[in-house]
PDB file of C-alpha atoms in Angstrom:
ATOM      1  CA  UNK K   1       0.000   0.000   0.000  1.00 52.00           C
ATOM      2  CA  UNK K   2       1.594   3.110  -1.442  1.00 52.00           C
ATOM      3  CA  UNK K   3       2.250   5.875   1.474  1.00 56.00           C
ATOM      4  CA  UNK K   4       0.002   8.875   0.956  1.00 55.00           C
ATOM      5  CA  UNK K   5       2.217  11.040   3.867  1.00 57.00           C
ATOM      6  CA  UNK K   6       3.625  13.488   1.143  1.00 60.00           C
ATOM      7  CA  UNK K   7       0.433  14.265  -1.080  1.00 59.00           C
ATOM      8  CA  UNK K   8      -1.108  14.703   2.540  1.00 57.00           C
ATOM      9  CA  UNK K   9       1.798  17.675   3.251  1.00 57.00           C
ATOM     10  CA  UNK K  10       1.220  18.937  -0.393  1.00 57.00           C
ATOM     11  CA  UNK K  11      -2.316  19.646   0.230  1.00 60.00           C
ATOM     12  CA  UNK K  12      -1.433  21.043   3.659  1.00 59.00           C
ATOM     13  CA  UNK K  13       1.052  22.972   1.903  1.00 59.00           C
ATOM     14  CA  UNK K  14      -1.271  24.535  -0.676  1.00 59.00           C
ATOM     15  CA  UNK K  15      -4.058  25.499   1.525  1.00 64.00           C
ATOM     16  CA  UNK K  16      -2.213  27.166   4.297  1.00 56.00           C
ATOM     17  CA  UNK K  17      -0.410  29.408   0.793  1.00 60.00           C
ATOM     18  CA  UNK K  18      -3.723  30.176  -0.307  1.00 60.00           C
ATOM     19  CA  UNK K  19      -4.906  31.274   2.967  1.00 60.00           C
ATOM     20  CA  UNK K  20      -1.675  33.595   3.344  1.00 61.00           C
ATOM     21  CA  UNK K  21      -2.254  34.889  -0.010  1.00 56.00           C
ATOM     22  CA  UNK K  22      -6.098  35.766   0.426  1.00 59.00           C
ATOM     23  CA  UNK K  23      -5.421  37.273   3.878  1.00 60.00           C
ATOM     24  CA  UNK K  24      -2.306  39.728   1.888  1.00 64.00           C
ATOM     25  CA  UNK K  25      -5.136  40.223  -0.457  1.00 63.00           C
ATOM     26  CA  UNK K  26      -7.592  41.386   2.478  1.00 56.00           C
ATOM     27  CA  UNK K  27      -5.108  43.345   4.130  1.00 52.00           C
ATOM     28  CA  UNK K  28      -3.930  45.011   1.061  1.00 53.00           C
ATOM     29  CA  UNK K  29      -7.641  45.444   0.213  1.00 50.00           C
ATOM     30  CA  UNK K  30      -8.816  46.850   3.642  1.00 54.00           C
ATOM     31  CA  UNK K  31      -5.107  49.756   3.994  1.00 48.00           C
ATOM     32  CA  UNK K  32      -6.566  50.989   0.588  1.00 58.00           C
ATOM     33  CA  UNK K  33     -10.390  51.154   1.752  1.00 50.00           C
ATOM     34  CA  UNK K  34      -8.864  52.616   4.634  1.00 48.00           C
ATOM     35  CA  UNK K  35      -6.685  55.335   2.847  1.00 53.00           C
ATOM     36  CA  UNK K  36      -9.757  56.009   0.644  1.00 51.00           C
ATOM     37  CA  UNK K  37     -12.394  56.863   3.218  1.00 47.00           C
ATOM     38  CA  UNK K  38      -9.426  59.051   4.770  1.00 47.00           C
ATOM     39  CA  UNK K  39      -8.986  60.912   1.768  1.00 48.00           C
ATOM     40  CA  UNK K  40     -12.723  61.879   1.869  1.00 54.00           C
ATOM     41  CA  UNK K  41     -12.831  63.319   5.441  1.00 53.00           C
ATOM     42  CA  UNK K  42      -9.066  65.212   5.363  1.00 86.00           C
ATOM     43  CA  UNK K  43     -10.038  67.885   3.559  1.00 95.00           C
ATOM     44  CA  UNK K  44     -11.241  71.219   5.002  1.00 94.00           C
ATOM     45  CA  UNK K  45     -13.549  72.618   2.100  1.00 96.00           C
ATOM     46  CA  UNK K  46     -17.378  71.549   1.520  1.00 95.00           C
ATOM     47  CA  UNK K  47     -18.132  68.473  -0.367  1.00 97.00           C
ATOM     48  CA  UNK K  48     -18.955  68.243  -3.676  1.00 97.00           C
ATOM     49  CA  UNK K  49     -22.722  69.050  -4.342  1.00 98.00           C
ATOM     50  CA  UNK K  50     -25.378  67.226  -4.154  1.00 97.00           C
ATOM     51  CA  UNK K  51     -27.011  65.719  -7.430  1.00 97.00           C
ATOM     52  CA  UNK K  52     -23.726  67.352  -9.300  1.00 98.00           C
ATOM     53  CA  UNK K  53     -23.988  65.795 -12.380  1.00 97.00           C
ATOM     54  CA  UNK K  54     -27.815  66.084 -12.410  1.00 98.00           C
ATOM     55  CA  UNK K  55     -27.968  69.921 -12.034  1.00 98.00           C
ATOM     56  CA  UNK K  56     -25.182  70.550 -14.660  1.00 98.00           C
ATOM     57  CA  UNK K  57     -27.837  68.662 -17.171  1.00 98.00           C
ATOM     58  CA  UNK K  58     -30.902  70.495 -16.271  1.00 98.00           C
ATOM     59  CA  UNK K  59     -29.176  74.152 -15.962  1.00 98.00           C
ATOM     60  CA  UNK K  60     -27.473  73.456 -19.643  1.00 98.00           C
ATOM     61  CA  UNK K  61     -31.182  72.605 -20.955  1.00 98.00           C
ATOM     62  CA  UNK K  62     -32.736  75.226 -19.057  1.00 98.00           C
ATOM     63  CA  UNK K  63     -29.998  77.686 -20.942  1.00 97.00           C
ATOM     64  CA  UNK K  64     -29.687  77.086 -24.260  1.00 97.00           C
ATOM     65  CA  UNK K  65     -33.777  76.208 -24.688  1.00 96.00           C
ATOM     66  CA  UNK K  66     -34.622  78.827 -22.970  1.00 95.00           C
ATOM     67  CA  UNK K  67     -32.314  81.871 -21.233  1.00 94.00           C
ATOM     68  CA  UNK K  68     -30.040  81.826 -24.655  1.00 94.00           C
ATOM     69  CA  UNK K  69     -32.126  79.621 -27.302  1.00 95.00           C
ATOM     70  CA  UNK K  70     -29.721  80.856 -29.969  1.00 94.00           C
ATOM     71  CA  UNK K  71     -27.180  78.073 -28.130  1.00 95.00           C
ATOM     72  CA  UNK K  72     -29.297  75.229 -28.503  1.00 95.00           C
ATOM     73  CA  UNK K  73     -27.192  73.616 -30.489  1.00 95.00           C
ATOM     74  CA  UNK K  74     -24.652  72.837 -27.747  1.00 96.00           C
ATOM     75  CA  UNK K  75     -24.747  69.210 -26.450  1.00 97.00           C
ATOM     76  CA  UNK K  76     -25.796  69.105 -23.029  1.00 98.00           C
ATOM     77  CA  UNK K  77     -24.599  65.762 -22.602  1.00 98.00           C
ATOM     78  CA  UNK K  78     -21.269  66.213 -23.735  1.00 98.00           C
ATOM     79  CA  UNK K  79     -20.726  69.288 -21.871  1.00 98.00           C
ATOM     80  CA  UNK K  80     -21.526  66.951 -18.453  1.00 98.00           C
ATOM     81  CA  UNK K  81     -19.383  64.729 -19.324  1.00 98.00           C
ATOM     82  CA  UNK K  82     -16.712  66.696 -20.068  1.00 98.00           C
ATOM     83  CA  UNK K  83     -16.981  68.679 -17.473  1.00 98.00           C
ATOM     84  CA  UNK K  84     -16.988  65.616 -15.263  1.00 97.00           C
ATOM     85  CA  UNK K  85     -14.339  64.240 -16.918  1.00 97.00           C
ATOM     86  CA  UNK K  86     -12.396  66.996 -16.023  1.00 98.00           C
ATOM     87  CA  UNK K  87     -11.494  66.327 -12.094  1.00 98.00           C
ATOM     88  CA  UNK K  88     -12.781  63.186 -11.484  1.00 97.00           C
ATOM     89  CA  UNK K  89     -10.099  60.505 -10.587  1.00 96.00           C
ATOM     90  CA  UNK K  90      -7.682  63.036 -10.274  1.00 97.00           C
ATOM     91  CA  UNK K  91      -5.929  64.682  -7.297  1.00 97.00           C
ATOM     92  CA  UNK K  92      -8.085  67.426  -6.446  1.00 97.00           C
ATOM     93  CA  UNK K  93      -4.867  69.417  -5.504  1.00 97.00           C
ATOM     94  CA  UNK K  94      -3.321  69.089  -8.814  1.00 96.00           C
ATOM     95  CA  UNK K  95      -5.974  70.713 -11.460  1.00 97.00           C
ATOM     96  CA  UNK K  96      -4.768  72.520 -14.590  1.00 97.00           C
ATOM     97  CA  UNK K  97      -6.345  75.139 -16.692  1.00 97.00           C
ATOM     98  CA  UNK K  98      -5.861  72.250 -19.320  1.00 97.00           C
ATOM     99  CA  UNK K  99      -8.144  69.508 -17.962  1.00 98.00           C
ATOM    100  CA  UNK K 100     -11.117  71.893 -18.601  1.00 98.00           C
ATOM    101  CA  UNK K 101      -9.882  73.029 -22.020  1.00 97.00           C
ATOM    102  CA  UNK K 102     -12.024  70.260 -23.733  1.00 97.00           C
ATOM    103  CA  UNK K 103     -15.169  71.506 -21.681  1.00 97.00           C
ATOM    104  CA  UNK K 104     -14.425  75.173 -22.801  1.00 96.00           C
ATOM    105  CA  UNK K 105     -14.385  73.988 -26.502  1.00 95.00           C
ATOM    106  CA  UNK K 106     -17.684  72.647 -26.097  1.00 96.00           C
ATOM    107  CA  UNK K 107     -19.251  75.693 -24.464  1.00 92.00           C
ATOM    108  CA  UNK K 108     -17.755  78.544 -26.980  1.00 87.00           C
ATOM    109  CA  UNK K 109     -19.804  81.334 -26.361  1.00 91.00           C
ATOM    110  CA  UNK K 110     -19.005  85.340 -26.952  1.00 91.00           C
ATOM    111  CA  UNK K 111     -20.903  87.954 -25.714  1.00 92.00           C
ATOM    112  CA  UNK K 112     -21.647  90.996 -27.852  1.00 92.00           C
ATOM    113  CA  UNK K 113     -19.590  94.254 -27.631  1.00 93.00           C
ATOM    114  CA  UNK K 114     -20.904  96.938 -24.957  1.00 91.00           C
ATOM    115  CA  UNK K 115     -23.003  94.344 -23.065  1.00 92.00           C
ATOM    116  CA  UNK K 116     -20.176  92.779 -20.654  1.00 92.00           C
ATOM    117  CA  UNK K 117     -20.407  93.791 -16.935  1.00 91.00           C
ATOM    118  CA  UNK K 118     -17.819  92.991 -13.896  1.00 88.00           C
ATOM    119  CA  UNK K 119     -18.367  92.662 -10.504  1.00 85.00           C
ATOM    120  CA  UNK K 120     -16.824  92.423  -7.103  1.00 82.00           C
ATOM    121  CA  UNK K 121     -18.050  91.927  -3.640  1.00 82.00           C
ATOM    122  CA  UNK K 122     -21.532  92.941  -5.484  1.00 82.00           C
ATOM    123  CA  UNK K 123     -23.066  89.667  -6.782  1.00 84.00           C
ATOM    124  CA  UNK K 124     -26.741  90.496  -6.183  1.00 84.00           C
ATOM    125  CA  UNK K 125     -26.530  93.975  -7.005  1.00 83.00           C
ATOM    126  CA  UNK K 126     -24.880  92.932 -10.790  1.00 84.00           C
ATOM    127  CA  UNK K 127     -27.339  90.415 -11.223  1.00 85.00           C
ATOM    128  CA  UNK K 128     -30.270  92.070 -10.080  1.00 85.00           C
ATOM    129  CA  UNK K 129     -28.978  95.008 -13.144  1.00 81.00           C
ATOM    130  CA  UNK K 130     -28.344  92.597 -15.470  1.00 83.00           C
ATOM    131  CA  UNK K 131     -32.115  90.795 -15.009  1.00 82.00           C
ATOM    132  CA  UNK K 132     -33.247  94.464 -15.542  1.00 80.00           C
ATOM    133  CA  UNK K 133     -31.108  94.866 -18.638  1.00 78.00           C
ATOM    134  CA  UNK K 134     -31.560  91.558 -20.306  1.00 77.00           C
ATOM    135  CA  UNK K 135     -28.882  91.920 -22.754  1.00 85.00           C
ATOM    136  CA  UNK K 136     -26.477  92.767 -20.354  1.00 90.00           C
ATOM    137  CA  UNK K 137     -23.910  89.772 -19.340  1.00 93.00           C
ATOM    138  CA  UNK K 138     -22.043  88.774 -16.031  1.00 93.00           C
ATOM    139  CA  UNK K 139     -19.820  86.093 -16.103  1.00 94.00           C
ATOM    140  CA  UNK K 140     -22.815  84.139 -14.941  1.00 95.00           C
ATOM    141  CA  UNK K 141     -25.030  85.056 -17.568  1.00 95.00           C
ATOM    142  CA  UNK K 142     -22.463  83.021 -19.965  1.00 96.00           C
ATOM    143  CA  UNK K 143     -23.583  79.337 -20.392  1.00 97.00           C
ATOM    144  CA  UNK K 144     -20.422  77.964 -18.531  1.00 97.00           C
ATOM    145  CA  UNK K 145     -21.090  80.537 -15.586  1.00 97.00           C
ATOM    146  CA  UNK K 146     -24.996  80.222 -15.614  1.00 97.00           C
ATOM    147  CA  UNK K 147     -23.968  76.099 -15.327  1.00 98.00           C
ATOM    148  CA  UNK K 148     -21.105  75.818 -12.282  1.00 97.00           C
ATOM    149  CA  UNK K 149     -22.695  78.748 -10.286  1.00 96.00           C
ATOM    150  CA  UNK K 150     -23.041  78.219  -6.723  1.00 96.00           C
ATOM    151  CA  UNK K 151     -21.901  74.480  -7.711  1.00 98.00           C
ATOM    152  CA  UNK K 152     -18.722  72.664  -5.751  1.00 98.00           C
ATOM    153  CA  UNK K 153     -17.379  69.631  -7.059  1.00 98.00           C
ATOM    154  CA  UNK K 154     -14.313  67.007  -6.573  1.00 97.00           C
ATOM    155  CA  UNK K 155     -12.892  63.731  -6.981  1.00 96.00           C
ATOM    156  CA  UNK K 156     -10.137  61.878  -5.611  1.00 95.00           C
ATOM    157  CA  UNK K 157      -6.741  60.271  -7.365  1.00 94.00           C
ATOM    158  CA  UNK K 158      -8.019  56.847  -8.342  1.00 89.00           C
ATOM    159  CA  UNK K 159     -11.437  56.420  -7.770  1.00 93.00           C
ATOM    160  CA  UNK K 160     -14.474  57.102 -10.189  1.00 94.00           C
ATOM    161  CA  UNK K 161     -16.570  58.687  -8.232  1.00 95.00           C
ATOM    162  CA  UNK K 162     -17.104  62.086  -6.769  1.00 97.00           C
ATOM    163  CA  UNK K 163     -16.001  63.290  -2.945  1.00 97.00           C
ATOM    164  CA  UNK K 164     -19.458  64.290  -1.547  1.00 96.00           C
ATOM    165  CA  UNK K 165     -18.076  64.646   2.486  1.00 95.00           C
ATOM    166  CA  UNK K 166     -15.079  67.591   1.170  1.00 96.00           C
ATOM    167  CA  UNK K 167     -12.971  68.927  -1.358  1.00 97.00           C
ATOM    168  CA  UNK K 168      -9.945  71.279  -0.827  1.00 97.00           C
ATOM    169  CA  UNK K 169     -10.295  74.796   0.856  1.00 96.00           C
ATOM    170  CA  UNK K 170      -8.644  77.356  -1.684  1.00 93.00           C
ATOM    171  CA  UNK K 171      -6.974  78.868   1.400  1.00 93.00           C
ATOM    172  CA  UNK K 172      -6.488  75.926   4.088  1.00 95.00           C
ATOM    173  CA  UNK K 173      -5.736  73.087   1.288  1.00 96.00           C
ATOM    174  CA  UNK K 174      -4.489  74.299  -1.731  1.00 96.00           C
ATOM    175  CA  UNK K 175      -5.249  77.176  -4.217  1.00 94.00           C
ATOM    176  CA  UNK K 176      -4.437  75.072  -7.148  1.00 96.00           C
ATOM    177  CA  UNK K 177      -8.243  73.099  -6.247  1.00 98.00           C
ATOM    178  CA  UNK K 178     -10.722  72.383  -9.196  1.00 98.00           C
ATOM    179  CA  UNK K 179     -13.189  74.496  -8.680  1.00 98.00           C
ATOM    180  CA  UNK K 180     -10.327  77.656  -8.266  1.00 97.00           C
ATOM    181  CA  UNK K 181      -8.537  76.919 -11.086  1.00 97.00           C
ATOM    182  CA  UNK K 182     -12.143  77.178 -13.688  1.00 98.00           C
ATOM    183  CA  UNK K 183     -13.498  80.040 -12.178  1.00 96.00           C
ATOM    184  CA  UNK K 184      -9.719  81.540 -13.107  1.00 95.00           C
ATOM    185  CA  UNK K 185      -9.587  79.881 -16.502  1.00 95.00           C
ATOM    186  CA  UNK K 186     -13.680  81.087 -17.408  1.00 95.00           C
ATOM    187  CA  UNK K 187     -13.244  84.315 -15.964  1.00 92.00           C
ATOM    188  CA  UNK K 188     -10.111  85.589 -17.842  1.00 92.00           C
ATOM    189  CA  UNK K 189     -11.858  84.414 -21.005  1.00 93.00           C
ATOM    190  CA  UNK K 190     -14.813  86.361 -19.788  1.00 92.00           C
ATOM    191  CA  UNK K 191     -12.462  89.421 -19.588  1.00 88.00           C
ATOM    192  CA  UNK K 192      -9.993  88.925 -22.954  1.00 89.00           C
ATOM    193  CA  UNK K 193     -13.478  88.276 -25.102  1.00 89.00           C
ATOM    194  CA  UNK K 194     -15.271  91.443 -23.595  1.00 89.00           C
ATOM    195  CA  UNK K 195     -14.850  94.771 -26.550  1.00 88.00           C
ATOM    196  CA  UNK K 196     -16.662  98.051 -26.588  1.00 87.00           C
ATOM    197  CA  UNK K 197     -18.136  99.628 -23.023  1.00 84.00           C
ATOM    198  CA  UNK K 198     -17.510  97.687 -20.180  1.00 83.00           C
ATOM    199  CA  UNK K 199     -19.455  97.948 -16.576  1.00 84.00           C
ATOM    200  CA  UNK K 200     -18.201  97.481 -13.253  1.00 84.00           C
ATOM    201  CA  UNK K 201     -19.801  97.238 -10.640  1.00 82.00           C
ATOM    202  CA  UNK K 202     -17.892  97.806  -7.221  1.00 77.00           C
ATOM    203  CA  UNK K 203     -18.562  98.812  -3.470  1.00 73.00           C
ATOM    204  CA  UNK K 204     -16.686 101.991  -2.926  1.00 66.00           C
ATOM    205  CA  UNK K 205     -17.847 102.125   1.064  1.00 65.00           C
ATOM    206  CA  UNK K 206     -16.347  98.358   1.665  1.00 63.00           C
ATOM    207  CA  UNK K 207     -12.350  98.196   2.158  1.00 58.00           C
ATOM    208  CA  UNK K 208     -10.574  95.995  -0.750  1.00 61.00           C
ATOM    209  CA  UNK K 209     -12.941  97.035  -3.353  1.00 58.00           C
ATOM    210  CA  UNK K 210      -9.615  96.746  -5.716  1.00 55.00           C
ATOM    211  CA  UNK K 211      -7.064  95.233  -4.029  1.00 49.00           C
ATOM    212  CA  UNK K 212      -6.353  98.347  -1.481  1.00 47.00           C
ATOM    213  CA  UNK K 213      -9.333 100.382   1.403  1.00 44.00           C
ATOM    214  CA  UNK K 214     -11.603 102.358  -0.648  1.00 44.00           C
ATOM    215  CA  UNK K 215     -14.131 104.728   0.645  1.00 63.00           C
ATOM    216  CA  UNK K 216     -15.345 106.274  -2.966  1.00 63.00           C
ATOM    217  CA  UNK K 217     -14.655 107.054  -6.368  1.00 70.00           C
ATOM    218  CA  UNK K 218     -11.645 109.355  -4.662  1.00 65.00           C
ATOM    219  CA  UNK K 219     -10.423 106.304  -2.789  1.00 64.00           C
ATOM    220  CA  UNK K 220      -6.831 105.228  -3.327  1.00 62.00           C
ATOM    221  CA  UNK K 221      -8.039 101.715  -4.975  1.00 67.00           C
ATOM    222  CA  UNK K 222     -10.904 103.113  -7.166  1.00 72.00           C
ATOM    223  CA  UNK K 223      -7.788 105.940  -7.996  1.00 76.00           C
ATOM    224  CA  UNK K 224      -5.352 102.669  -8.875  1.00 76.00           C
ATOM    225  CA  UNK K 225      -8.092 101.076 -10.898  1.00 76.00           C
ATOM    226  CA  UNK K 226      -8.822 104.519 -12.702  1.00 78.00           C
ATOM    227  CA  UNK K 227      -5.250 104.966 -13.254  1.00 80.00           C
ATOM    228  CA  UNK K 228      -4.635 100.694 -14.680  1.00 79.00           C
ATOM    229  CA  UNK K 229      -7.762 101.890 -17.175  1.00 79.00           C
ATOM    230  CA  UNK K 230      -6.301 104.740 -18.799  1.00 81.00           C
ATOM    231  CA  UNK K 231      -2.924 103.928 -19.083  1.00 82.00           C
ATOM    232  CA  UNK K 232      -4.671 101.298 -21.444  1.00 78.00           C
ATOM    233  CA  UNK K 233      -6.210 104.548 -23.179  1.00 80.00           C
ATOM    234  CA  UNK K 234      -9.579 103.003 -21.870  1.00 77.00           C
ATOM    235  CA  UNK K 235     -12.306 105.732 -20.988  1.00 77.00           C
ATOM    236  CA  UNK K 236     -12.944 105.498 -17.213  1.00 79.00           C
ATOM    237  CA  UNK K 237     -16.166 107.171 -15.425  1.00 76.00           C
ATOM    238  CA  UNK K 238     -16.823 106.276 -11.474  1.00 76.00           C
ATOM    239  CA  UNK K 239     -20.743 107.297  -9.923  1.00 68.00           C
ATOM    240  CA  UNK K 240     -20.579 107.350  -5.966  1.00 66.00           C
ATOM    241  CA  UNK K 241     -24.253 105.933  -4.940  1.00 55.00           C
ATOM    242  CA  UNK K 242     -23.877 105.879  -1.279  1.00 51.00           C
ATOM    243  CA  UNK K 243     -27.624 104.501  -0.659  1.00 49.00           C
ATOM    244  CA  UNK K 244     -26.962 100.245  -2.011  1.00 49.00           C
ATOM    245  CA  UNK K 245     -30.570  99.824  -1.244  1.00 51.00           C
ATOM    246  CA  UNK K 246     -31.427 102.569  -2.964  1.00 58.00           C
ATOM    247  CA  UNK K 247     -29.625 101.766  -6.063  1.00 58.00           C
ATOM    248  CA  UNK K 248     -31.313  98.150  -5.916  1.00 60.00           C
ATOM    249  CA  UNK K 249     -34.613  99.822  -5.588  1.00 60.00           C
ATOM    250  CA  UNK K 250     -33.655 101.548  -8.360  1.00 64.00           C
ATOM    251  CA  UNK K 251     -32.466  98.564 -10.473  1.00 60.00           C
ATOM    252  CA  UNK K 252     -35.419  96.469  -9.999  1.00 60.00           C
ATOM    253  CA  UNK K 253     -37.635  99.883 -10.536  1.00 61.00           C
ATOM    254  CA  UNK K 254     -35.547 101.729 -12.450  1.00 61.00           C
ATOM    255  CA  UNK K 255     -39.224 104.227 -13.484  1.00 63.00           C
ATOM    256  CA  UNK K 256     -39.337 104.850  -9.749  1.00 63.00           C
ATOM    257  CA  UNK K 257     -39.664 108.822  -9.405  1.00 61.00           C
ATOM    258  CA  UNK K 258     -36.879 108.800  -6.302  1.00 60.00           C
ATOM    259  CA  UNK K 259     -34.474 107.206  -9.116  1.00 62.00           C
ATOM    260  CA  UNK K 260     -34.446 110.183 -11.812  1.00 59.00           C
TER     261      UNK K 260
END
């Protein structure tokens, strides 16, 4: 009777190296779980949005059907998942003004001469003037704008799906963050495609109104901005409103007697 000791030790032999190799497996398996859930929760910004991809659809319909019909030809569901395609499984501290540059081709849009208008530090008041003036144009009044307002999004290095518990903090994380880097990139196209007249609207009364303390028109950064404009040989003209509620009254009424 042939002795069946060794084939005995060669099946001991092979389960005990598959049960080393599926627990390196687990282990290697559960660090990488680990490091991912990590990477959620370590950054100091807010998560991305909530039904992201959803509300990038709807506001791109909602646009070019109806607040711009003359864009309908754009394809909504390219321009998602472009835009998608941009940050996600990437390091959210490592975005380009390239990974967007196949979004921007998709969302080409120039606004006509005299009807561009700046702001700073006065979101409502800019868009309450440019609801008034309906051919007037904010950065978001421009399909790309009009989409990502109000929006945060981000992924994480490796993984196909978005980080919905925090992305970076432009000041606390990194400045170089997705959502940083295409407000830079779409607002200095905003500004290098605006011609004619150009608006700004600015708070004089606040301090850092342009970089320095302003009080007014007079004020040392209104008098840096003036003096940036016409070196350019750019006309510059400043109106001191000291009343903001007034001059939002005035916006949203603008046949109001008290406004004349």
């Amino acid at each position: 009777m042939a002795d069946s000791r060794p084939k005995k030790a060669k099946i001991c032999l092979c389960i005990f190296l598959c049960l080393l190799v599926g627990g390196i497996i687990a282990v290697v398996v559960g660090v990488r779980m680990w490091r991912h859930s990590s990477e959620h929760m370590k950054w100091n910004g807010t998560g991305s949005t909530a039904r992201f991809q959803e509300i990038v659809l709807e506001r791109c319909y909602k646009y070019t059907q109806s607040v711009q019909p003359e864009l309908r030809d754009r394809d909504c569901q390219k321009i998602r998942e472009a835009f998608r395609n941009a940050f996600i499984s990437k390091d959210p501290c490592s975005a380009t003004e390239e990974d967007y540059h196949p979004l921007m081709k998709l969302v080409n849009q120039m606004v006509p001469c005299d009807k561009t208008v700046f702001w700073s530090k006065t979101k409502e008041l800019a868009h309450q003037y440019t609801k008034v003036q309906r051919d007037m144009f904010t950065l978001e009044d421009t399909l790309m704008g009009y989409i990502a307002d109000d929006l945060n999004w981000c992924g994480d290095a490796g993984s196909y799906e978005m980080n919905y518990q925090s992305c970076p903090h432009w000041k606390k994380d990194c400045s170089n963050n997705f959502v940083s880097v295409f407000w830079d990139l779409v607002s200095k196209r905003f500004a290098e495609n605006a011609c004619g007249v150009v608006q700004v609207v600015l708070n004089g009364s606040i301090s850092n109104a342009f970089d320095r303390n302003s009080d007014s028109c007079s004020g040392s950064s209104i008098n840096d901005l003036r003096q940036i404009i016409r070196q350019r040989n750019i006309k510059f003209t400043c109106q001191d409103n000291y009343s903001s509620g007034k001059f939002l009254q005035c916006v949203k009424k603008p046949g109001d007697s008290s406004c004349r």
